[in-house]
CSV table of C-alpha atoms in Angstrom, one decimal:
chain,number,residue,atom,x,y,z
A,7,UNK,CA,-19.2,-18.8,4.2
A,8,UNK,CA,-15.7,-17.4,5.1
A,9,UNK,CA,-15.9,-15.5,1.8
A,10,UNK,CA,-19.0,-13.2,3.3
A,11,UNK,CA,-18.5,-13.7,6.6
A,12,UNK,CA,-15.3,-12.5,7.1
A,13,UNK,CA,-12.2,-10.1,5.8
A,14,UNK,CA,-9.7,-12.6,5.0
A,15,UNK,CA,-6.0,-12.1,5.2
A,16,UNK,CA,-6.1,-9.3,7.5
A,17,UNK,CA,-2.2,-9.5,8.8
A,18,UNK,CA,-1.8,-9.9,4.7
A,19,UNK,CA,-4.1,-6.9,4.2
A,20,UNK,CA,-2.4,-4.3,6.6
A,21,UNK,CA,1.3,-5.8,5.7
A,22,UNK,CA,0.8,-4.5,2.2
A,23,UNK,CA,-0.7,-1.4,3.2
A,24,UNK,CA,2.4,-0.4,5.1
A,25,UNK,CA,4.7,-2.2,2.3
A,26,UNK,CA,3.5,-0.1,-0.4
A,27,UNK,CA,2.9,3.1,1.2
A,28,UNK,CA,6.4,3.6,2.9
A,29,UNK,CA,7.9,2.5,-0.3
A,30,UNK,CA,5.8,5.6,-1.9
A,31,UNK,CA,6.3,7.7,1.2
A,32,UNK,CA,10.5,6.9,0.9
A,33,UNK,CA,10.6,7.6,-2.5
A,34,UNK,CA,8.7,11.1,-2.5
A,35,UNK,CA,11.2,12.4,0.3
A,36,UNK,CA,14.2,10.9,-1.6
A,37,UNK,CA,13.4,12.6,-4.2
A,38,UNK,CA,12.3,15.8,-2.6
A,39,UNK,CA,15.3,18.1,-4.1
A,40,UNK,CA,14.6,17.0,-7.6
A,41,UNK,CA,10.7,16.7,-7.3
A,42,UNK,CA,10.1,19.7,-9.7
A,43,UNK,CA,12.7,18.5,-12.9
A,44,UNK,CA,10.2,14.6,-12.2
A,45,UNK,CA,6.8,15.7,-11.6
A,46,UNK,CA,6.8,19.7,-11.8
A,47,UNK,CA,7.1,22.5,-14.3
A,48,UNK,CA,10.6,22.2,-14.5
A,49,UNK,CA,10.2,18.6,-15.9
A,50,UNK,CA,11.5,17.6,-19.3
A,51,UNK,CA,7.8,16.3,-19.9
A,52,UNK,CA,6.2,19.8,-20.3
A,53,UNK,CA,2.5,20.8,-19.6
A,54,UNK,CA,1.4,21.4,-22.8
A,55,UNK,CA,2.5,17.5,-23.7
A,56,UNK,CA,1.1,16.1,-20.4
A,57,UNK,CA,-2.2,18.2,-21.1
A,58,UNK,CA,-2.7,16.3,-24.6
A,59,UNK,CA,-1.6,12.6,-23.6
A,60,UNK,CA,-4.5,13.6,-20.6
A,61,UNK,CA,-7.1,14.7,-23.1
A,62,UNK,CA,-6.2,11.2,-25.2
A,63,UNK,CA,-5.8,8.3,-22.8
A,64,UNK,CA,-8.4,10.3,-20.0
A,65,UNK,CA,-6.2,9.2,-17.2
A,66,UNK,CA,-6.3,11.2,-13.7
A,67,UNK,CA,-4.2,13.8,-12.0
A,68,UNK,CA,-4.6,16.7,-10.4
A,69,UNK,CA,-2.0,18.6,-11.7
A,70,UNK,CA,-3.4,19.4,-15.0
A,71,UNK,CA,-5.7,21.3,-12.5
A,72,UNK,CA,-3.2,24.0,-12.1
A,73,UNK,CA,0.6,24.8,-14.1
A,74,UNK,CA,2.8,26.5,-11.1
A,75,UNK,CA,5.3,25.7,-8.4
A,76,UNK,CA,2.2,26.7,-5.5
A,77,UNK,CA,-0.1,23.8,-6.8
A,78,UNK,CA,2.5,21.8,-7.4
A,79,UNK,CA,3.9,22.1,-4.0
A,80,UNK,CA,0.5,21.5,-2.4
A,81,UNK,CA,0.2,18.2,-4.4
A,82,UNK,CA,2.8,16.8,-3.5
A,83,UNK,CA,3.0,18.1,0.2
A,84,UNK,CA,-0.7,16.7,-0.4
A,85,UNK,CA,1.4,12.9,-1.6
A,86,UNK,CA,3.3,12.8,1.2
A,87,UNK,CA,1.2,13.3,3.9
A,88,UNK,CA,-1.8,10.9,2.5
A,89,UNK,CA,1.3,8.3,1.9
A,90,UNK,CA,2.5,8.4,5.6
A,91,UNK,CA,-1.4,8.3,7.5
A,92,UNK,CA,-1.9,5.2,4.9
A,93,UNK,CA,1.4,3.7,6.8
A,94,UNK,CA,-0.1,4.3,9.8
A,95,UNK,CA,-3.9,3.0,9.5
A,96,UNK,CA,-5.5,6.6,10.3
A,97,UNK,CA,-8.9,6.5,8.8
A,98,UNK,CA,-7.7,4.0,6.6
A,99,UNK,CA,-10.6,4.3,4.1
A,100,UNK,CA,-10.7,7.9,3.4
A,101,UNK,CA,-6.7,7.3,3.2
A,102,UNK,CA,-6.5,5.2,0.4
A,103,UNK,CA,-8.4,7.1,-1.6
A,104,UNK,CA,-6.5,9.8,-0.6
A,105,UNK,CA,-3.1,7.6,-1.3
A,106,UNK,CA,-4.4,6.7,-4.8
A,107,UNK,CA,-5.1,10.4,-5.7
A,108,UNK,CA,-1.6,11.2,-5.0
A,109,UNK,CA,-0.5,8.1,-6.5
A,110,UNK,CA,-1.7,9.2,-9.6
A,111,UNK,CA,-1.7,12.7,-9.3
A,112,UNK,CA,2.0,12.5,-9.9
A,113,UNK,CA,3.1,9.5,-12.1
A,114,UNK,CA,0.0,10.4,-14.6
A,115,UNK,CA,1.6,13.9,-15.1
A,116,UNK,CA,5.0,12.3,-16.3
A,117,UNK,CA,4.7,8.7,-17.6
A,118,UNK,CA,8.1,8.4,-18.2
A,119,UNK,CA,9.5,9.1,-15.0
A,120,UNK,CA,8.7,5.6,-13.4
A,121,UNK,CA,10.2,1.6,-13.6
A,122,UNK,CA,8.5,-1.5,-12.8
A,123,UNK,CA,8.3,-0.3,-9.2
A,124,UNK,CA,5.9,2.7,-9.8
A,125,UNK,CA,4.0,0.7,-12.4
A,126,UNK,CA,3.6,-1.7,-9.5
A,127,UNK,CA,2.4,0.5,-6.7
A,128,UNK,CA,0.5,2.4,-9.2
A,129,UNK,CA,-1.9,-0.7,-9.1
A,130,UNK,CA,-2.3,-1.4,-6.0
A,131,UNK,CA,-3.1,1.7,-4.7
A,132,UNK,CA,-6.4,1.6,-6.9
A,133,UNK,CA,-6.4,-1.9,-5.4
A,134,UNK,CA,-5.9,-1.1,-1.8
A,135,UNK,CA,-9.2,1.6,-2.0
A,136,UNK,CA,-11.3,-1.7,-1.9
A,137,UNK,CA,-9.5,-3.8,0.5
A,138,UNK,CA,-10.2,-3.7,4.5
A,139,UNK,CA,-6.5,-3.2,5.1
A,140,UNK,CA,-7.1,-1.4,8.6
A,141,UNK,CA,-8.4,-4.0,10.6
A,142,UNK,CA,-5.1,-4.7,12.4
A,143,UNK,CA,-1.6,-2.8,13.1
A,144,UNK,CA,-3.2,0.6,12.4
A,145,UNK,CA,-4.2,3.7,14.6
A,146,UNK,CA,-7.6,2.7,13.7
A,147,UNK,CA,-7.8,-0.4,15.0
A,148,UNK,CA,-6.4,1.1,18.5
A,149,UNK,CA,-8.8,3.4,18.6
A,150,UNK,CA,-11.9,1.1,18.0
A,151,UNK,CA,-10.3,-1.3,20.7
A,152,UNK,CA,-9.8,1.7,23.1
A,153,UNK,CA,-13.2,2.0,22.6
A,154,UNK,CA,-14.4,-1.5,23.2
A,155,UNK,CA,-12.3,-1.2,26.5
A,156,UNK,CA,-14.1,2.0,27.4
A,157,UNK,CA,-17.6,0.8,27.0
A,158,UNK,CA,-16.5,-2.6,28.6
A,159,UNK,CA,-15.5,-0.6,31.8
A,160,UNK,CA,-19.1,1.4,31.7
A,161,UNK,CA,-17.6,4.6,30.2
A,162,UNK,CA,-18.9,6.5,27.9
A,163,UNK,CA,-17.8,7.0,24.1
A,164,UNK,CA,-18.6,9.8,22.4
A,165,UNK,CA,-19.7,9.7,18.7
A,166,UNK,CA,-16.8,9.8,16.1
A,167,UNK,CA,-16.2,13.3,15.5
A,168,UNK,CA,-13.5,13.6,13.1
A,169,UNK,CA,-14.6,10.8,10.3
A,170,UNK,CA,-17.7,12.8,9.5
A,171,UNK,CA,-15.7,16.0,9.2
A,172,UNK,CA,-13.3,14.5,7.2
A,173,UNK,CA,-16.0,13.1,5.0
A,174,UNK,CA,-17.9,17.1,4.4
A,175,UNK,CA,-14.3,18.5,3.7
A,176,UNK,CA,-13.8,16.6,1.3
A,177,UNK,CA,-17.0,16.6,0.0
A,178,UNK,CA,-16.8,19.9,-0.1
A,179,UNK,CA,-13.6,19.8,-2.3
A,180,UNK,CA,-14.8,17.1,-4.4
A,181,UNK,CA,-18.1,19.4,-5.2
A,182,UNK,CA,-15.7,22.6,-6.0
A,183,UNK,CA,-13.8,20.0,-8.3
A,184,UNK,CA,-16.6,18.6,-10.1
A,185,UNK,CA,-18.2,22.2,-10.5
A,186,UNK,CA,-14.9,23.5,-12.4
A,187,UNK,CA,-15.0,20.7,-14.8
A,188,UNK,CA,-11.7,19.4,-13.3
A,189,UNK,CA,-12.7,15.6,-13.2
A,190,UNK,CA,-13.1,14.0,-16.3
A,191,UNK,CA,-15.9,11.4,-17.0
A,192,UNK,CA,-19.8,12.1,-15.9
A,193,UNK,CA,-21.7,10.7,-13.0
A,194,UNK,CA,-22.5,7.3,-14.9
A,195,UNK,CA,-18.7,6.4,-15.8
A,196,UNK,CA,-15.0,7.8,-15.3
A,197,UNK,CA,-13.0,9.0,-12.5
A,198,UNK,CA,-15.9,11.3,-11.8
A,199,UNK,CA,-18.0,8.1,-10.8
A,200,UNK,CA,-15.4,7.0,-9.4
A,201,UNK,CA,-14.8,9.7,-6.5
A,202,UNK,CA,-18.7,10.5,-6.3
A,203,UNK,CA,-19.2,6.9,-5.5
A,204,UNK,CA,-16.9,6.4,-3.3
A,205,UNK,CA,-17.9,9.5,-1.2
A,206,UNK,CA,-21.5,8.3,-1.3
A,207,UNK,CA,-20.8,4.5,0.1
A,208,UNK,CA,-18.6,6.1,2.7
A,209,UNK,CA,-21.8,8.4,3.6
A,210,UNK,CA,-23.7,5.8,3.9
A,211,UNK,CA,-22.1,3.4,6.0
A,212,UNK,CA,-22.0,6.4,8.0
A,213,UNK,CA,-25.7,6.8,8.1
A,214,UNK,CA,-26.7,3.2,8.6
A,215,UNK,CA,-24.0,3.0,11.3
A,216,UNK,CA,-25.5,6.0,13.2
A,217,UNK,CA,-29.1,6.3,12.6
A,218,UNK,CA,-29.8,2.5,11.2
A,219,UNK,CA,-32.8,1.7,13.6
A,220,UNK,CA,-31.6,-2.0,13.4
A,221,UNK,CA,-28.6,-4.2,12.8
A,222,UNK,CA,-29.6,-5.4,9.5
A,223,UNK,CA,-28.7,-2.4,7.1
A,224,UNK,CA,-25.3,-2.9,8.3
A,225,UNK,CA,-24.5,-6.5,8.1
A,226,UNK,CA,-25.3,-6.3,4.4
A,227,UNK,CA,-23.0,-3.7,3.7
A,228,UNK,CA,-20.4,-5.6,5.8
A,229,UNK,CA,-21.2,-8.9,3.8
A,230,UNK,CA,-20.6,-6.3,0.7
A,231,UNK,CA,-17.6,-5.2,2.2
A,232,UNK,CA,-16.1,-8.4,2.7
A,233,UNK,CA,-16.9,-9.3,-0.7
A,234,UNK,CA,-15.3,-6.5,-2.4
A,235,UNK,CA,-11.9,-7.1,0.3
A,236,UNK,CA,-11.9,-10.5,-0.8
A,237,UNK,CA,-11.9,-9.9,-4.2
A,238,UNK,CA,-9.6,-7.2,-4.4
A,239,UNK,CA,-7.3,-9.6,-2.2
A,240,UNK,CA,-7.4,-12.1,-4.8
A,241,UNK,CA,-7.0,-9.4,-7.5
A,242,UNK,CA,-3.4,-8.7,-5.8
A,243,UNK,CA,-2.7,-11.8,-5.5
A,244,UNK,CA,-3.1,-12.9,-9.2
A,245,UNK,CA,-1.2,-9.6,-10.3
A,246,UNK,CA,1.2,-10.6,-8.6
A,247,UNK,CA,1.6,-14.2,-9.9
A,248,UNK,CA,1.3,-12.7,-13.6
A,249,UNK,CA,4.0,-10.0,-12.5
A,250,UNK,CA,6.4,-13.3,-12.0
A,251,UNK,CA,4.8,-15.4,-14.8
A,252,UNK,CA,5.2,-13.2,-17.5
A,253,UNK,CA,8.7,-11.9,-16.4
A,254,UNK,CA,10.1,-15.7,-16.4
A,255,UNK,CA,8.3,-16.3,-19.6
A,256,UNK,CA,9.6,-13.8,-21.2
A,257,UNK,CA,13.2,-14.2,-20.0
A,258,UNK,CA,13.0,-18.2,-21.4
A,259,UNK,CA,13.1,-16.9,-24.5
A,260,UNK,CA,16.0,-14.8,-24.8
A,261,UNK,CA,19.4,-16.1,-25.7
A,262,UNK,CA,21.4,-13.8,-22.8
A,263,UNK,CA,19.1,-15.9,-20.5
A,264,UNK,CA,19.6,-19.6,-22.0
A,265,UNK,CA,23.1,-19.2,-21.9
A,266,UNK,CA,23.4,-18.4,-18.3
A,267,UNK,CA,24.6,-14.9,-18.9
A,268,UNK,CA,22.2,-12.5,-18.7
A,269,UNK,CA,22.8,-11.7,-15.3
A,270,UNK,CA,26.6,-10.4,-15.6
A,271,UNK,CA,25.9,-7.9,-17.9
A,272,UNK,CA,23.7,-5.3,-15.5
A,273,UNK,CA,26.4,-5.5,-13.3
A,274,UNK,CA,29.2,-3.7,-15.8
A,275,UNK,CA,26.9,-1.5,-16.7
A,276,UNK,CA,27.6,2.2,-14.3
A,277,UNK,CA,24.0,3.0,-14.2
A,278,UNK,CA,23.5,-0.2,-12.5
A,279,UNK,CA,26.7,-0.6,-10.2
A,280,UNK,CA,26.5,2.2,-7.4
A,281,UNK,CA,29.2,-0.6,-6.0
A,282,UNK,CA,31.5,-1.2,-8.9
A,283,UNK,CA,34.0,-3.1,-6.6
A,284,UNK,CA,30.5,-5.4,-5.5
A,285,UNK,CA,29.2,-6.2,-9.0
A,286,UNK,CA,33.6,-6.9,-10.1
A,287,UNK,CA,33.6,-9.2,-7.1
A,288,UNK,CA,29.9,-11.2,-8.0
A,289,UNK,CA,30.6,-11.3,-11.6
A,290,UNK,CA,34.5,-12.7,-11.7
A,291,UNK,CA,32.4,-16.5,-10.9
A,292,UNK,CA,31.0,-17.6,-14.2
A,293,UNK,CA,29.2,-20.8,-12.0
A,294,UNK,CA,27.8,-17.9,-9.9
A,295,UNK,CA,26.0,-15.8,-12.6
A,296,UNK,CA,24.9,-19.3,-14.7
A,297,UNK,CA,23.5,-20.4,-11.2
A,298,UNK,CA,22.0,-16.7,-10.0
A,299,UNK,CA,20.5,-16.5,-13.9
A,300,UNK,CA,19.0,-19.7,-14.0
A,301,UNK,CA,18.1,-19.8,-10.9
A,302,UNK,CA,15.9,-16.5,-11.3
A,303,UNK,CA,14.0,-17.8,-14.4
A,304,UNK,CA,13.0,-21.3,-12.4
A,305,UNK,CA,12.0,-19.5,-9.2
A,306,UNK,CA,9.8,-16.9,-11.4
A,307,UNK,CA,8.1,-19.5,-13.6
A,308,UNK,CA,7.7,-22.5,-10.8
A,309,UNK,CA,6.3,-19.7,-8.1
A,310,UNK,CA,2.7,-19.5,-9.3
A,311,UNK,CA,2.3,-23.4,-9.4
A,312,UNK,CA,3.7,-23.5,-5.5
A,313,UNK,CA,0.9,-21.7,-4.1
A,314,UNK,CA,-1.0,-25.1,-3.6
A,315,UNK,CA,2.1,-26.4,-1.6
A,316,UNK,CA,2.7,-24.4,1.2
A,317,UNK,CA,6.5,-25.3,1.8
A,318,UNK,CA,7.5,-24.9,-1.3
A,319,UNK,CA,5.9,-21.7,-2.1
A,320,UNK,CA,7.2,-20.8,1.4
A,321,UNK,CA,10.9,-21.5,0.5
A,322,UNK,CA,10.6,-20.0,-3.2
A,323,UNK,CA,9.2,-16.6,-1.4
A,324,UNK,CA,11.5,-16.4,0.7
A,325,UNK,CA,14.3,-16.5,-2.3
A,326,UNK,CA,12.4,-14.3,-3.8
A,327,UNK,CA,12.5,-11.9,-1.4
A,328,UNK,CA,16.1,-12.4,-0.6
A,329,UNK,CA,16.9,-12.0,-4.7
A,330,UNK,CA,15.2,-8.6,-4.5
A,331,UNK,CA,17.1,-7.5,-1.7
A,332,UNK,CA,20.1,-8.2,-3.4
A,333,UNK,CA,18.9,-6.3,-6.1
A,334,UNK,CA,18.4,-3.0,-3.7
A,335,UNK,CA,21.7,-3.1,-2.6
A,336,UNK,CA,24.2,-4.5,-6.1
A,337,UNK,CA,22.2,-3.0,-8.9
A,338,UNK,CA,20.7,0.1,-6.6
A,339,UNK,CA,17.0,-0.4,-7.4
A,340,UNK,CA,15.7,0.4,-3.7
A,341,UNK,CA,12.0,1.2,-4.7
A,342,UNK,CA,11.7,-0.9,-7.1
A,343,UNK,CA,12.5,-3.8,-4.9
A,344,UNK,CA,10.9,-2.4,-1.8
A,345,UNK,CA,7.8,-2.8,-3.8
A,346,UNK,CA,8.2,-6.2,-5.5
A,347,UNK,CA,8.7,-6.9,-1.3
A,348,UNK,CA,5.8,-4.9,-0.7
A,349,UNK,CA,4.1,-7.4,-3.4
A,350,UNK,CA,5.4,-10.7,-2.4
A,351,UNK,CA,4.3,-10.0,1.4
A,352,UNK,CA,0.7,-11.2,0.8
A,353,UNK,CA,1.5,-14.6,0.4
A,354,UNK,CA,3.4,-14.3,3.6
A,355,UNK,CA,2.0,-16.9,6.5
A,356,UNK,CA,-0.2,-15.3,8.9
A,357,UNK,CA,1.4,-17.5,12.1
A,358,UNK,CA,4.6,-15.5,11.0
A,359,UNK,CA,3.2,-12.1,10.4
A,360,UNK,CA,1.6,-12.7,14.1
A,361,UNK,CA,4.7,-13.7,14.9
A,362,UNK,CA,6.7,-10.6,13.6
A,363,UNK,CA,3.8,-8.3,15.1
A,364,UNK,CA,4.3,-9.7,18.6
A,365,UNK,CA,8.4,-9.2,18.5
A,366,UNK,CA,7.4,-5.9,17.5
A,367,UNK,CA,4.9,-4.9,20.2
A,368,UNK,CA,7.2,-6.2,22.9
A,369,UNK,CA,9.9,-4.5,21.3
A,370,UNK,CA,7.2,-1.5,21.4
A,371,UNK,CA,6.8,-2.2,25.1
A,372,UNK,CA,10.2,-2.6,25.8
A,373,UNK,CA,11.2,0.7,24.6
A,374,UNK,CA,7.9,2.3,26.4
A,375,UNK,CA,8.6,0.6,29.4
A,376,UNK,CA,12.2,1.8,29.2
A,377,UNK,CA,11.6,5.8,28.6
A,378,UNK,CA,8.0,5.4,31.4
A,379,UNK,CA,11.2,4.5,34.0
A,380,UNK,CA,13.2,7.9,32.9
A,381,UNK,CA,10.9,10.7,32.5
A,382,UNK,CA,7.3,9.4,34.4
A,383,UNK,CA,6.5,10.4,37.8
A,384,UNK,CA,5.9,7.5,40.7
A,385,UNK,CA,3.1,6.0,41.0
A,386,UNK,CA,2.0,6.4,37.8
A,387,UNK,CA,0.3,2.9,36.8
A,388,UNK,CA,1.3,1.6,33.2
A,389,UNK,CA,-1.2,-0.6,31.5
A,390,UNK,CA,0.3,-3.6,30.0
A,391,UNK,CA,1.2,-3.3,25.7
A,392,UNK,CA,-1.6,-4.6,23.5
A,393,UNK,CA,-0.4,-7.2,20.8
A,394,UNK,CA,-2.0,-8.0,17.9
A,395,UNK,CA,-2.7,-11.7,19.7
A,396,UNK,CA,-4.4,-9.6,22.4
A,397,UNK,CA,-6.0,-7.4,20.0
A,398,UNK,CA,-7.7,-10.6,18.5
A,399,UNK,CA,-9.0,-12.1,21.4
A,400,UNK,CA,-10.8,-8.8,22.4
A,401,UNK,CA,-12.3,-8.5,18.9
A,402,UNK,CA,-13.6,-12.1,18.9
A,403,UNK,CA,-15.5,-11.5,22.7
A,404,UNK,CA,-17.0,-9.0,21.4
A,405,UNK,CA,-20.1,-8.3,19.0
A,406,UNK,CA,-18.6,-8.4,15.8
A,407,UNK,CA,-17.2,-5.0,14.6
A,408,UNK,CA,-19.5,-4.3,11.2
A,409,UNK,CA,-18.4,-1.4,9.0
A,410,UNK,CA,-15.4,0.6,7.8
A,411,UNK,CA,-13.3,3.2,9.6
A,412,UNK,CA,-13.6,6.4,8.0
């Protein structure tokens, strides 16, 4: 069965990772100058208000560890970083987790900071802990194809070094954490299980990866693994069919939305026009805003019922991709429709994310290729650029790659 066999949606996997982590990565360094009056001491939301909505609702972040500027620098210095090796697949599975702490971290200590958007990525950065979202267009997937390539020419490849260090540090960390009482939750439910357990499946793919005296131990994990990236993969993809559902549902019933006119009104309104001349401009055509308004509620509610018709669900996606863009730029929402992008990408084809990927590898090569010519020596021979196509192919050849990257 595909479902055990195999990671489905791979191109769809590793599309969302990026989509979702450079919108959190963008939004953390826009936001750097005013990062302490949103998430930090100097917020509106003060500690001692965070620290009881934290005792009541048990949620997680690690800034009711500490109240200061240091810790709170380190957090988010901590948010940044975790957001931008996510973007680039380096040990994708410790980085998720790492992504979701930070995630966390910093909308749990001000609820009222965020918009759709955050609640949005919020979710899928728990979700993305239990896809395989690394197995293509990620650092790690070069490196275990540099790999392949050495042992192929009769090299040797040293054991991986870094993912077991990575694994005691933060072990380490998780221990001194747990020992302070700084986790809520025990070792049989909460966030506390949550991290412990995590840590120990990572250890032991680890363990049956390296000292497994045969093949078996790991295919069931991988089965396991495939499972749980399947599920989770489904998981998004529901959420983000209820996301549309219940917003078109909802906008049915109100009157601003029957009438045709709900969607001039945003546009007068100065927190929502950073281009007043734009919104005067789309909102002096009535048929425009009747058609743009009604449009948005049929597109919303008809999208989950598409998915069985390819075409379709191909043309509504695109329109709903191009309606959030438009929404970036006229009502200045950037994140927040960066992310409902970020969202809408896993229904995206897989010939046309292939597609994308090779314009962007030979892009990748051209560029390469170009600065090779202007700063390398003669002589020097360049190996030709590896395309996600390419990429494949090698996997397939080989034994089947079984286990996550750490």
């Amino acid at each position: 069965m595909r479902v055990t066999g195999e990671a489905l949606g791979p191109y769809q996997s590793a599309v969302i990772r990026i989509g979702f982590a450079g919108t959190w990565l963008l939004f953390l360094l826009r936001e750097f100058p005013h990062r302490e009056e949103m998430y930090g001491p100097d917020g509106p939301w003060s500690w001692d208000l965070a620290q009881q909505l934290i005792a009541n609702n048990h949620a997680f972040t690690a800034l009711m560890w500490a109240d200061g500027q240091v810790w709170f620098g380190i957090v988010y210095a901590f948010a940044v970083l975790s957001s931008l090796l996510l973007m680039l697949g380096w040990r994708t599975r410790t980085m998720s987790v790492l992504f979701m702490v930070g995630v966390l971290s910093l909308q749990n200590r001000s609820i009222f900071m965020g918009d759709g958007g955050d609640n949005v990525i919020h979710l899928m950065a728990i979700y993305l802990v239990l896809t395989r979202c690394g197995r293509v267009w990620s650092l790690d997937e070069r490196r275990e194809r540099r790999a392949r390539e050495a042992r192929a020419r009769g090299a040797w490849v040293g054991p991986d070094r870094a993912g077991p260090a990575l694994w005691t540090v933060l072990g380490l960390v998780l221990a001194a954490a747990t020992l302070a009482g700084k986790i809520d939750g025990g070792f049989l439910g909460g966030w506390r299980a949550v991290y412990w357990g995590l840590w120990a499946v990572q250890g032991l793919w680890w363990l049956a990866g390296r000292y497994g005296r045969s093949v078996q131990p790991r295919i069931l994990l991988d089965v396991v693994a495939n499972l749980v990236h399947n599920a989770a993969l489904f998981v998004i993809m529901a959420e983000a069919c209820l996301i549309y559902a219940t917003a078109g549902w909802y906008k049915i019933q109100g009157s601003r939305w029957q009438d045709g006119t709900a969607v001039y009104y945003p546009l007068h309104l100065d927190y929502f026009s950073p281009w007043p001349a734009l919104s005067d401009l789309l909102s002096a055509s009535g048929t425009l805003m009747l058609l743009v308004t009604y449009g948005t509620v049929i597109v919303q509610v008809a999208f989950p019922f598409t998915l069985f018709n390819r075409r379709v669900k191909n043309v509504l996606l695109a329109a709903m991709m191009t309606e959030h863009a438009v929404i970036a730029v006229v009502l200045g929402l950037p994140f927040f429709s960066l992310a409902m992008i970020a969202a809408d990408a896993v229904f995206l084809p897989t010939s046309f994310l292939r597609r994308v990927g090779g314009w962007v590898a030979r892009a990748r090569g051209g560029l390469f290729s170009h600065l090779g010519r202007t700063r390398t020596l003669p002589g020097f021979r360049k190996e030709p650029p590896h395309t996600p196509e390419t990429a494949e192919t090698a996997e397939t050849a080989e034994h089947p790659h079984v286990g996550f990257t750490a």
